[in-house]
């Protein structure tokens, strides 16, 4: 598969990203996840957010990225006060001796970042137990951590992050995850009426109140509870159904594509 990428990330204003996402994209600390299926533009959305942070005057960010492969470069971005260092996992950085599996390499990279005093750590994908655990650990130590997850929907993302752990460890990692999480954005692409693609996004900002409510519930109840929260007006967020209906009402989305997007998230959450 070949994909054409622009020389620098697309300005986030050009992607039609919800203002709630932009306003909460850079928390003081914690974990921000961009999720979606293959080819849904996760890397594009995340790179645009990172560009936004680099372009802010007085931000003084030190961003360290570990990916495989590096997809977007930032050399052409006007960054007045911030720096970004990009590394290809397994090529620019890998563990010396011992296990050199992909799982151990990404976890090693996260812990390598902690020794370099970054303000932001970016991990290409949190796909396995060791990497998820390392990302949560880094977020709990006061850093901002960004990563992507191959999942559809906020509820499914939270379940996906706990699933790789043995049953006797799931409650512990779930509590740590809930302490660390600050936001989840799921993006899917559907055909736009007249040509091209339209991005549909489900998202939720995990405020202190939201995290406290979820911690009171059992892990298996998180999915239905998150769905209820997204359907209410009590959280900063938007369900995929709302996003798809908005696009349909604007004439951007055909009715069958609207229904397909909604059904796909509902199947994942079931």
PDB file of N, CA and C in Angstrom, residues 52-97:
ATOM      1  N   UNK A  52       0.167  22.068  15.679  1.00  0.00           N
ATOM      2  CA  UNK A  52      -0.465  23.168  16.400  1.00  0.00           C
ATOM      3  C   UNK A  52       0.316  23.526  17.664  1.00  0.00           C
ATOM      4  N   UNK A  53       0.772  22.512  18.390  1.00  0.00           N
ATOM      5  CA  UNK A  53       1.532  22.763  19.612  1.00  0.00           C
ATOM      6  C   UNK A  53       2.877  23.402  19.302  1.00  0.00           C
ATOM      7  N   UNK A  54       3.537  22.932  18.246  1.00  0.00           N
ATOM      8  CA  UNK A  54       4.832  23.486  17.868  1.00  0.00           C
ATOM      9  C   UNK A  54       4.730  24.947  17.447  1.00  0.00           C
ATOM     10  N   UNK A  55       3.631  25.329  16.834  1.00  0.00           N
ATOM     11  CA  UNK A  55       3.478  26.676  16.301  1.00  0.00           C
ATOM     12  C   UNK A  55       3.110  27.709  17.366  1.00  0.00           C
ATOM     13  N   UNK A  56       2.747  27.265  18.557  1.00  0.00           N
ATOM     14  CA  UNK A  56       2.339  28.205  19.600  1.00  0.00           C
ATOM     15  C   UNK A  56       3.541  28.975  20.159  1.00  0.00           C
ATOM     16  N   UNK A  57       3.401  30.286  20.210  1.00  0.00           N
ATOM     17  CA  UNK A  57       4.465  31.104  20.780  1.00  0.00           C
ATOM     18  C   UNK A  57       4.480  30.945  22.296  1.00  0.00           C
ATOM     19  N   UNK A  58       5.691  30.842  22.837  1.00  0.00           N
ATOM     20  CA  UNK A  58       5.853  30.711  24.277  1.00  0.00           C
ATOM     21  C   UNK A  58       5.532  29.342  24.826  1.00  0.00           C
ATOM     22  N   UNK A  59       5.291  28.369  23.955  1.00  0.00           N
ATOM     23  CA  UNK A  59       4.913  27.031  24.428  1.00  0.00           C
ATOM     24  C   UNK A  59       6.075  26.318  25.105  1.00  0.00           C
ATOM     25  N   UNK A  60       7.273  26.478  24.565  1.00  0.00           N
ATOM     26  CA  UNK A  60       8.490  25.881  25.133  1.00  0.00           C
ATOM     27  C   UNK A  60       8.323  24.375  25.339  1.00  0.00           C
ATOM     28  N   UNK A  61       7.827  23.698  24.312  1.00  0.00           N
ATOM     29  CA  UNK A  61       7.633  22.248  24.388  1.00  0.00           C
ATOM     30  C   UNK A  61       8.899  21.523  23.933  1.00  0.00           C
ATOM     31  N   UNK A  62       9.165  20.391  24.586  1.00  0.00           N
ATOM     32  CA  UNK A  62      10.184  19.461  24.117  1.00  0.00           C
ATOM     33  C   UNK A  62       9.463  18.146  23.846  1.00  0.00           C
ATOM     34  N   UNK A  63       9.272  17.849  22.560  1.00  0.00           N
ATOM     35  CA  UNK A  63       8.479  16.698  22.142  1.00  0.00           C
ATOM     36  C   UNK A  63       9.409  15.608  21.624  1.00  0.00           C
ATOM     37  N   UNK A  64       9.211  14.394  22.100  1.00  0.00           N
ATOM     38  CA  UNK A  64       9.992  13.255  21.627  1.00  0.00           C
ATOM     39  C   UNK A  64       9.036  12.222  21.043  1.00  0.00           C
ATOM     40  N   UNK A  65       9.269  11.882  19.771  1.00  0.00           N
ATOM     41  CA  UNK A  65       8.399  10.932  19.079  1.00  0.00           C
ATOM     42  C   UNK A  65       9.144   9.631  18.805  1.00  0.00           C
ATOM     43  N   UNK A  66       8.444   8.515  19.008  1.00  0.00           N
ATOM     44  CA  UNK A  66       8.954   7.188  18.660  1.00  0.00           C
ATOM     45  C   UNK A  66       7.898   6.512  17.793  1.00  0.00           C
ATOM     46  N   UNK A  67       8.235   6.230  16.554  1.00  0.00           N
ATOM     47  CA  UNK A  67       7.276   5.625  15.632  1.00  0.00           C
ATOM     48  C   UNK A  67       7.961   4.586  14.762  1.00  0.00           C
ATOM     49  N   UNK A  68       7.161   3.781  14.103  1.00  0.00           N
ATOM     50  CA  UNK A  68       7.660   2.823  13.113  1.00  0.00           C
ATOM     51  C   UNK A  68       6.610   2.650  12.028  1.00  0.00           C
ATOM     52  N   UNK A  69       6.767   3.292  10.872  1.00  0.00           N
ATOM     53  CA  UNK A  69       7.834   4.232  10.512  1.00  0.00           C
ATOM     54  C   UNK A  69       7.470   5.657  10.921  1.00  0.00           C
ATOM     55  N   UNK A  70       8.412   6.596  10.748  1.00  0.00           N
ATOM     56  CA  UNK A  70       8.092   8.013  10.898  1.00  0.00           C
ATOM     57  C   UNK A  70       7.325   8.433   9.651  1.00  0.00           C
ATOM     58  N   UNK A  71       6.122   8.941   9.837  1.00  0.00           N
ATOM     59  CA  UNK A  71       5.278   9.283   8.681  1.00  0.00           C
ATOM     60  C   UNK A  71       5.352  10.768   8.328  1.00  0.00           C
ATOM     61  N   UNK A  72       5.256  11.615   9.316  1.00  0.00           N
ATOM     62  CA  UNK A  72       5.257  13.054   9.064  1.00  0.00           C
ATOM     63  C   UNK A  72       6.517  13.700   9.647  1.00  0.00           C
ATOM     64  N   UNK A  73       7.102  14.614   8.883  1.00  0.00           N
ATOM     65  CA  UNK A  73       8.229  15.401   9.377  1.00  0.00           C
ATOM     66  C   UNK A  73       7.767  16.807   9.705  1.00  0.00           C
ATOM     67  N   UNK A  74       8.522  17.483  10.554  1.00  0.00           N
ATOM     68  CA  UNK A  74       8.127  18.813  11.029  1.00  0.00           C
ATOM     69  C   UNK A  74       9.171  19.878  10.713  1.00  0.00           C
ATOM     70  N   UNK A  75      10.131  19.556   9.843  1.00  0.00           N
ATOM     71  CA  UNK A  75      11.190  20.515   9.545  1.00  0.00           C
ATOM     72  C   UNK A  75      10.644  21.811   8.955  1.00  0.00           C
ATOM     73  N   UNK A  76       9.555  21.731   8.212  1.00  0.00           N
ATOM     74  CA  UNK A  76       9.000  22.925   7.587  1.00  0.00           C
ATOM     75  C   UNK A  76       8.002  23.686   8.434  1.00  0.00           C
ATOM     76  N   UNK A  77       7.783  23.228   9.662  1.00  0.00           N
ATOM     77  CA  UNK A  77       6.824  23.892  10.551  1.00  0.00           C
ATOM     78  C   UNK A  77       7.509  25.066  11.248  1.00  0.00           C
ATOM     79  N   UNK A  78       6.852  26.204  11.286  1.00  0.00           N
ATOM     80  CA  UNK A  78       7.378  27.366  12.000  1.00  0.00           C
ATOM     81  C   UNK A  78       7.177  27.160  13.495  1.00  0.00           C
ATOM     82  N   UNK A  79       8.249  26.801  14.190  1.00  0.00           N
ATOM     83  CA  UNK A  79       8.185  26.512  15.621  1.00  0.00           C
ATOM     84  C   UNK A  79       9.059  27.515  16.367  1.00  0.00           C
ATOM     85  N   UNK A  80       8.463  28.599  16.880  1.00  0.00           N
ATOM     86  CA  UNK A  80       9.270  29.672  17.468  1.00  0.00           C
ATOM     87  C   UNK A  80       9.956  29.309  18.776  1.00  0.00           C
ATOM     88  N   UNK A  81       9.341  28.419  19.567  1.00  0.00           N
ATOM     89  CA  UNK A  81       9.879  28.192  20.915  1.00  0.00           C
ATOM     90  C   UNK A  81       9.971  26.723  21.315  1.00  0.00           C
ATOM     91  N   UNK A  82       9.572  25.816  20.439  1.00  0.00           N
ATOM     92  CA  UNK A  82       9.505  24.401  20.811  1.00  0.00           C
ATOM     93  C   UNK A  82      10.379  23.550  19.907  1.00  0.00           C
ATOM     94  N   UNK A  83      10.721  22.360  20.408  1.00  0.00           N
ATOM     95  CA  UNK A  83      11.571  21.424  19.670  1.00  0.00           C
ATOM     96  C   UNK A  83      10.889  20.063  19.596  1.00  0.00           C
ATOM     97  N   UNK A  84      11.151  19.338  18.507  1.00  0.00           N
ATOM     98  CA  UNK A  84      10.666  17.964  18.389  1.00  0.00           C
ATOM     99  C   UNK A  84      11.802  17.084  17.905  1.00  0.00           C
ATOM    100  N   UNK A  85      11.936  15.915  18.516  1.00  0.00           N
ATOM    101  CA  UNK A  85      12.954  14.928  18.164  1.00  0.00           C
ATOM    102  C   UNK A  85      12.226  13.653  17.767  1.00  0.00           C
ATOM    103  N   UNK A  86      12.474  13.178  16.544  1.00  0.00           N
ATOM    104  CA  UNK A  86      11.763  12.008  16.023  1.00  0.00           C
ATOM    105  C   UNK A  86      12.712  10.828  15.878  1.00  0.00           C
ATOM    106  N   UNK A  87      12.232   9.645  16.271  1.00  0.00           N
ATOM    107  CA  UNK A  87      13.046   8.435  16.235  1.00  0.00           C
ATOM    108  C   UNK A  87      12.248   7.294  15.622  1.00  0.00           C
ATOM    109  N   UNK A  88      12.875   6.532  14.749  1.00  0.00           N
ATOM    110  CA  UNK A  88      12.259   5.328  14.218  1.00  0.00           C
ATOM    111  C   UNK A  88      12.640   4.159  15.112  1.00  0.00           C
ATOM    112  N   UNK A  89      11.636   3.520  15.675  1.00  0.00           N
ATOM    113  CA  UNK A  89      11.869   2.426  16.616  1.00  0.00           C
ATOM    114  C   UNK A  89      12.530   1.264  15.885  1.00  0.00           C
ATOM    115  N   UNK A  90      13.579   0.732  16.498  1.00  0.00           N
ATOM    116  CA  UNK A  90      14.310  -0.388  15.917  1.00  0.00           C
ATOM    117  C   UNK A  90      15.443   0.038  15.016  1.00  0.00           C
ATOM    118  N   UNK A  91      15.417   1.290  14.570  1.00  0.00           N
ATOM    119  CA  UNK A  91      16.491   1.794  13.717  1.00  0.00           C
ATOM    120  C   UNK A  91      17.327   2.837  14.447  1.00  0.00           C
ATOM    121  N   UNK A  92      16.663   3.866  14.947  1.00  0.00           N
ATOM    122  CA  UNK A  92      17.374   4.910  15.684  1.00  0.00           C
ATOM    123  C   UNK A  92      17.541   4.562  17.160  1.00  0.00           C
ATOM    124  N   UNK A  93      16.671   3.687  17.649  1.00  0.00           N
ATOM    125  CA  UNK A  93      16.729   3.336  19.069  1.00  0.00           C
ATOM    126  C   UNK A  93      16.168   1.939  19.260  1.00  0.00           C
ATOM    127  N   UNK A  94      16.889   1.117  19.983  1.00  0.00           N
ATOM    128  CA  UNK A  94      16.416  -0.221  20.329  1.00  0.00           C
ATOM    129  C   UNK A  94      17.174  -0.701  21.556  1.00  0.00           C
ATOM    130  N   UNK A  95      16.598  -1.637  22.305  1.00  0.00           N
ATOM    131  CA  UNK A  95      17.255  -2.141  23.506  1.00  0.00           C
ATOM    132  C   UNK A  95      18.577  -2.827  23.154  1.00  0.00           C
ATOM    133  N   UNK A  96      19.524  -2.722  24.046  1.00  0.00           N
ATOM    134  CA  UNK A  96      20.803  -3.416  23.865  1.00  0.00           C
ATOM    135  C   UNK A  96      20.724  -4.784  24.526  1.00  0.00           C
ATOM    136  N   UNK A  97      20.826  -5.830  23.694  1.00  0.00           N
ATOM    137  CA  UNK A  97      20.774  -7.189  24.234  1.00  0.00           C
ATOM    138  C   UNK A  97      19.375  -7.547  24.684  1.00  0.00           C
TER     139      UNK A  97
END
